[in-house]
Amino acid sequence: MASSIPANPTSQTVAALLPKLNDADSDFRFMSLNDLYTVLTTANKGILAQDPHTSARTIEGILKTLDDQNGEVQNLAIKCLGPLVLKLPPTHIPALIDRLSKLSTEHSVDSSIPATALRTVVTTFPRPAPGVAPSKATEDAYAAISRVLIPRLVGVGAAPQGGKNANELPGLLQLESNKGVDGDAVDVLIEVVRCFGPMLRDVEIHALYTTVIGVLEHDRTSSVVKKRAVVAISVLASYFSDDVLSSFVSHLIEKLRSSHLTPVQRRLYITIIGSVTRSIPQRFGVYLKTLAPFVLSAVSEDELAEHMERLAEDGEPDVQGEEVREAAFIALEGFLASCSGEMRIFTAECINAALIFLKHDPNFNDADEEMGGTQNGEEDDEDDDLGEEEAFEAEEGFSDDEDISWKVRRCAAKMIYTLIQTRASGDLLEDGTLYDKVAPVLVERFKEREDSVRLEIFAAMSTLIRKTGEGGLRLSSNEAEESHLALMGPPQSRKRRRGGSDASMFDTQASISMATGVTSPPVQESPFSGPQASLAALSPAIVRSLAKLLKAGSIASKQASLALLRDVVAAQNGGLEDALGQLIDPLVDAIKATGGVGAGSTVGTGPGTGGSATVTSLRIEALNLAAAIAETHSSDAIVPYLDKLVPSVLLAARDKYYRVSSNGLATAEQLAKVLTPPRSPATDPKRQHYLNSLYDTIVDRVNANDADTEVRQCAIHALGVLLARASGPDGSKLLSPEKRTAALDVLYERLRSEITRMAAVKAIDTVASLTSPRVGFHPAWTKNVSLELGAQLRKANRLLRGASLGALKNLVASPAGKATLDGKTVLGLVDVLSPLLTTSDLHLLGPTLVVLAHLVKGNAKKVVNENMIASLCALVVAPLGGAVLDALLILTQTIGEEGMSKPLMEKLLKDVGVNGDPGVVGKVIGTLLVSGGNSVGVTINDFISELSTAQDDQRKCLALAVLGESGLRMGTSSPLDPELFMKYFQSKSDQVPLTAAVSLGRAGAGDITKYLPVILKAMDGPASQQYLLLHSIKEILQHAGDAMTDIAPQSRQIWDKLILISQAEDNRAVGAECIGRLAIVDAKNYLPSLENYLTDREPGIRGMVIQAVRYTFVDTDDTYDEILKPILIGMLTTILNDVDLENRRLALTTLNSALHNKPGLILPHLGQLAPLVIKESVINPDLLREVQMGPFKHNVDGGLELRKSAYETLFAVMETGYTRINVVSLYDRVMAGLEDDHDIRVLCNLMLSKLITLDPEETFRRLDSIGERFQKILSQKPKDNAVKQEIEKQDEAAKGVLNLTVHLNRTFPVAGGTAGAQASGGLGSAQGQVWRGYWEWVRKEMNVQLKAIEEGDAGGKMDI
């Protein structure tokens, strides 16, 4: 039938389908409806607008099929209502709604059909958007709802303005009927408010509010309807006026104070308070000071004592009382999650109540308790829901002699979890409250007999332990490896560090050593105080309790116990040396557990504990713990247990299930590190046996063609680590030469396979870095591998190119690899590297130059050809800096040392000369001039002569730069005189004096004793000369390197002159850098001086010193940190409280620098510093002013730059120490920033994208606020006279918001969409209603942009 539908259907097409809806055959009715749905979906909007007769007939036909005996026909009829209401004339919509509200289903057993149809109609209507005037269609839809649906919901008497068009039927939510209130009608009300809440008039809101309150308080209302009515009042509360909200709160207080309050009513009102708090936390939080005591009283110690007395008297459990306490803890959890700041005054009461009821188990005798738990947890799963609907379970749920105290304990544990989640960072964790009061009780309650409760306790304890360990500076092996593999990251800053040109930034030996666990982890000393010390003291008790559970607990408890132990290990970087004897046997049993992939139990658990536990997931968790123990504990502590560990791990590595096998191989890799030097001696035959067993299994998994790709990649990585560790100077005896050769051949074969190529590249990189010359490589292997790596440089995969280049660099740089390279291979490598000598990809250029520098050594005549020289000359012309320039200078120096400098120098002088940046060209030529010696063809005198005879500024600048670089590299043997540079200070050129000053400083860094006295004497000269000499001093301090000791005797003289000269406004920036770098030379004397200047009366001097402090954070060692530590926080506090606006901005940039360079000194004090930063991110009304510019008035925000700096610093705080600050306060500022200036919004978008990962729970709670602000941004339209820049900013803002919208929806799919809403509570939860409305609006209004972003995201191109 569908084929007969025309491409452009008309109302006649609809009319032709309507008679078939009355066919006796249900199949024909269904197919007719399907065709009608197709027509209504594809037709234009006006198909029925001009044909009221067909419209009326269509309505009649749809209404009739809604009462069809066939359920599929009914469902399709409801589906047709969606497109139908968008095609009907506006005058027909009230009639449709009226007919639906009166519809009675005589032929159908499903009484919810009319309400479902009404909800479909309401949700299909176009709805209002915040900040945008409603469209004509939206106004028509609201008018119909206001005239017809709202009066039908609340009744004629309660309807606003008399219900003119309402008939005499009672309202759907009125209680006159003996059947009570229909819960489906409440669902309709929820949808009306959710979709049209912003347009509802006060009188309508009040009528709906009064009706819902009546439903809630009526005795005949069932518990199911009450649950929905609680959600309805929460949704409606978002649109309460201040008067209505105040009246609502007064009503709650009056009811809770009533002497006739029953437990059921008390439970109801407590649940309402908790639900409304989650719905409108910003507005409702101010009332918690009055309302929270009512909730806390329900879980007070006095009420518990009364309950226990009654229980002792009559022996009957108080089910209603337990339900009240359960509701109270659910409400308190919502208070803490949504209104953390307002609940601070009740912190002690909340903690005391939670700890009391966490131990509340009236039907259980603790003296008879045995560890292990019951199996009732699985029976409780169906009742383990987290929403407000728990507050109304009358006949359903757990039944054990009517004892539901386990629910109270579970909710108390959840409340503790939320308290830790929201208040630990920089708050209750730092002052000791959590470890002194909460943690001991949590550990004690590990013996809890109910699995669902115990898992919530584990979740709370795990969160506390993770927050204790977060914010530290430890770098795990995986992170170290990632840092190594991220070698091809963004090019480094152009700012040069002391020490001049070197390849340190390309040296990955250290990071690879960390990744492969070269050194045995040191035993962590317990700190004397603080959270870490508290955790260390509590660890033995934790281990004892968990060890018992691992022997006799359920699968879910065992898995959670293992995860908790892994958190303990991660937080302390070990710490289980004395407890391994208790843990190894149950750990090995867990690794060997059998029962199949799906065997086990599924337990609905709290946040952070996972949703299910199976034998497979238990084995994986056990392997993860074993790997963590091996990684963080010394070899001597682990070796005694290898007899049990190694066989079980190898068994897991050979498992058929890929996840178990992959984790088994990862654990085997950690054990290989334990068994190899220097963590373990190479002469122990028993350890050699273990290592060979690991080797055989790993190689077998690499070669297993039937193994999953992920398993083979993990095996290749493990093989690379094992082979690298066994190829060092001390480990060569661990593997036989035959096995080593076979393993290298396996890696080469895997390198040639596209599926395993990336893993093989990383493994070869590791092996090349750590193999000693005594072990070496076979020449044929080196040749094949290096050429294969070179071939990957032509591939399109950029990650593969970067990793291959890194591996090739380490291979040719290692003595073992370099010794086996022949001339033919070198030429082949030069051919594949030459195309990379371009500035089109600076990330690859630096490593390429370093590789070529290694190839030039010993092969200069073959490598340095015309093509390379031409490529280098093209590079020199480009504005290079930072690491890339350093690498270029390394290659240049190597070419000079190898005697091939003359052809390169000729090309540089002839083809480049003044065409490039004199600073870059001068450094290259100067480096080549010194390193090439007599073979270069020119001398330093030639450039001196060129300087004196040159007529144009460019040539003078180039000559000065060459001489400055030459003086730096020649050191004390330099024939150059300071006067040679200083005489050009008087040049009238804009460039020459500054170039001369910089060159003077570089030459002076090579011979400080000769240059520095002259410079200091000249600083007594005119102001213009002082500015230039400051640049010279800066270069000396920056590049002196080991010659810093020559500066120390004159440091006081330098200090005094710098302080004096830098007070001039033009000199402050450069002078501040000089002062900061000089303070490092003699920190004991100069840091206190800087601190004293911070209280100077002159704002300019304070600003200069603030900038100077920033430069004291770089290029320093631990000795300097010990001097800085006692005064740093005081200095930062002083400058952040400076009265001058600009100085506070500089203070924020200084703190930002400290966070990146000295995090260890800053993080412990973030709780003190972060509030000062947050304060500066708030808009200051006193700094807003209106400026008249001609006929126009402009608003000027004098605090904008300060706020930008504050948000930049908050971003750094979030990245480095998120767990140590008040999360709620930070999120509040991010929310405020989304409504601030464009630049701040961009930064807040980036912060929000990271917060999704850092704190998903708080992000989920903020979804409504995020959706509201995002919709405002997307609804903004540029003005008609907007310039191009404003339009581009608006487009950029919209793109960033849409990207984040997609990201958030994918991270929290239950928050958006109808199905997702139902899954997360949907109509059962008021929280998230704004976000769901926003998501639906975006999907409708910006569907094309969303699809483009989703496609780009799938391709890895998402751009926040």
mmCIF file with all atom_site columns, C-alpha atoms in Angstrom, residues 1252-1302:
data_model
loop_
_atom_site.group_PDB
_atom_site.id
_atom_site.type_symbol
_atom_site.label_atom_id
_atom_site.label_alt_id
_atom_site.label_comp_id
_atom_site.label_asym_id
_atom_site.label_entity_id
_atom_site.label_seq_id
_atom_site.pdbx_PDB_ins_code
_atom_site.Cartn_x
_atom_site.Cartn_y
_atom_site.Cartn_z
_atom_site.occupancy
_atom_site.B_iso_or_equiv
_atom_site.pdbx_formal_charge
_atom_site.auth_seq_id
_atom_site.auth_comp_id
_atom_site.auth_asym_id
_atom_site.auth_atom_id
_atom_site.pdbx_PDB_model_num
ATOM 1  C CA . ILE A 1 1252 ? 33.219 15.705 32.429 1.00 0.00 ? 1252 ILE A CA 1
ATOM 2  C CA . THR A 1 1253 ? 36.085 13.296 33.043 1.00 0.00 ? 1253 THR A CA 1
ATOM 3  C CA . LEU A 1 1254 ? 37.390 14.714 36.322 1.00 0.00 ? 1254 LEU A CA 1
ATOM 4  C CA . ASP A 1 1255 ? 34.046 14.803 38.099 1.00 0.00 ? 1255 ASP A CA 1
ATOM 5  C CA . PRO A 1 1256 ? 31.259 13.144 36.117 1.00 0.00 ? 1256 PRO A CA 1
ATOM 6  C CA . GLU A 1 1257 ? 28.904 13.076 39.093 1.00 0.00 ? 1257 GLU A CA 1
ATOM 7  C CA . GLU A 1 1258 ? 29.003 16.811 39.746 1.00 0.00 ? 1258 GLU A CA 1
ATOM 8  C CA . THR A 1 1259 ? 28.734 17.396 35.995 1.00 0.00 ? 1259 THR A CA 1
ATOM 9  C CA . PHE A 1 1260 ? 25.620 15.235 35.893 1.00 0.00 ? 1260 PHE A CA 1
ATOM 10 C CA . ARG A 1 1261 ? 24.118 17.235 38.755 1.00 0.00 ? 1261 ARG A CA 1
ATOM 11 C CA . ARG A 1 1262 ? 24.811 20.457 36.845 1.00 0.00 ? 1262 ARG A CA 1
ATOM 12 C CA . LEU A 1 1263 ? 23.302 19.367 33.544 1.00 0.00 ? 1263 LEU A CA 1
ATOM 13 C CA . ASP A 1 1264 ? 20.213 21.531 33.990 1.00 0.00 ? 1264 ASP A CA 1
ATOM 14 C CA . SER A 1 1265 ? 22.292 24.648 34.617 1.00 0.00 ? 1265 SER A CA 1
ATOM 15 C CA . ILE A 1 1266 ? 24.550 23.794 31.686 1.00 0.00 ? 1266 ILE A CA 1
ATOM 16 C CA . GLY A 1 1267 ? 21.599 23.247 29.364 1.00 0.00 ? 1267 GLY A CA 1
ATOM 17 C CA . GLU A 1 1268 ? 20.020 26.544 30.356 1.00 0.00 ? 1268 GLU A CA 1
ATOM 18 C CA . ARG A 1 1269 ? 23.199 28.503 29.636 1.00 0.00 ? 1269 ARG A CA 1
ATOM 19 C CA . PHE A 1 1270 ? 23.955 26.653 26.425 1.00 0.00 ? 1270 PHE A CA 1
ATOM 20 C CA . GLN A 1 1271 ? 20.498 27.389 25.086 1.00 0.00 ? 1271 GLN A CA 1
ATOM 21 C CA . LYS A 1 1272 ? 20.959 31.091 25.774 1.00 0.00 ? 1272 LYS A CA 1
ATOM 22 C CA . ILE A 1 1273 ? 24.272 31.096 23.888 1.00 0.00 ? 1273 ILE A CA 1
ATOM 23 C CA . LEU A 1 1274 ? 22.837 29.250 20.894 1.00 0.00 ? 1274 LEU A CA 1
ATOM 24 C CA . SER A 1 1275 ? 19.770 31.498 20.856 1.00 0.00 ? 1275 SER A CA 1
ATOM 25 C CA . GLN A 1 1276 ? 21.826 34.674 20.581 1.00 0.00 ? 1276 GLN A CA 1
ATOM 26 C CA . LYS A 1 1277 ? 21.800 36.301 17.166 1.00 0.00 ? 1277 LYS A CA 1
ATOM 27 C CA . PRO A 1 1278 ? 24.320 38.866 15.905 1.00 0.00 ? 1278 PRO A CA 1
ATOM 28 C CA . LYS A 1 1279 ? 23.050 42.394 15.546 1.00 0.00 ? 1279 LYS A CA 1
ATOM 29 C CA . ASP A 1 1280 ? 22.195 43.680 12.108 1.00 0.00 ? 1280 ASP A CA 1
ATOM 30 C CA . ASN A 1 1281 ? 25.185 46.046 12.216 1.00 0.00 ? 1281 ASN A CA 1
ATOM 31 C CA . ALA A 1 1282 ? 27.569 43.449 13.688 1.00 0.00 ? 1282 ALA A CA 1
ATOM 32 C CA . VAL A 1 1283 ? 31.086 43.458 12.254 1.00 0.00 ? 1283 VAL A CA 1
ATOM 33 C CA . LYS A 1 1284 ? 32.778 40.359 10.887 1.00 0.00 ? 1284 LYS A CA 1
ATOM 34 C CA . GLN A 1 1285 ? 34.725 39.746 14.083 1.00 0.00 ? 1285 GLN A CA 1
ATOM 35 C CA . GLU A 1 1286 ? 31.543 39.671 16.174 1.00 0.00 ? 1286 GLU A CA 1
ATOM 36 C CA . ILE A 1 1287 ? 29.907 37.217 13.782 1.00 0.00 ? 1287 ILE A CA 1
ATOM 37 C CA . GLU A 1 1288 ? 32.969 34.948 13.874 1.00 0.00 ? 1288 GLU A CA 1
ATOM 38 C CA . LYS A 1 1289 ? 32.967 35.026 17.677 1.00 0.00 ? 1289 LYS A CA 1
ATOM 39 C CA . GLN A 1 1290 ? 29.295 34.081 17.739 1.00 0.00 ? 1290 GLN A CA 1
ATOM 40 C CA . ASP A 1 1291 ? 29.877 31.204 15.323 1.00 0.00 ? 1291 ASP A CA 1
ATOM 41 C CA . GLU A 1 1292 ? 32.851 30.019 17.364 1.00 0.00 ? 1292 GLU A CA 1
ATOM 42 C CA . ALA A 1 1293 ? 30.814 30.136 20.561 1.00 0.00 ? 1293 ALA A CA 1
ATOM 43 C CA . ALA A 1 1294 ? 27.975 28.164 18.963 1.00 0.00 ? 1294 ALA A CA 1
ATOM 44 C CA . LYS A 1 1295 ? 30.378 25.557 17.614 1.00 0.00 ? 1295 LYS A CA 1
ATOM 45 C CA . GLY A 1 1296 ? 32.026 25.101 20.999 1.00 0.00 ? 1296 GLY A CA 1
ATOM 46 C CA . VAL A 1 1297 ? 28.670 24.737 22.734 1.00 0.00 ? 1297 VAL A CA 1
ATOM 47 C CA . LEU A 1 1298 ? 27.416 22.199 20.198 1.00 0.00 ? 1298 LEU A CA 1
ATOM 48 C CA . ASN A 1 1299 ? 30.604 20.164 20.512 1.00 0.00 ? 1299 ASN A CA 1
ATOM 49 C CA . LEU A 1 1300 ? 30.222 20.094 24.261 1.00 0.00 ? 1300 LEU A CA 1
ATOM 50 C CA . THR A 1 1301 ? 26.546 19.236 23.931 1.00 0.00 ? 1301 THR A CA 1
ATOM 51 C CA . VAL A 1 1302 ? 27.405 16.158 21.883 1.00 0.00 ? 1302 VAL A CA 1
#
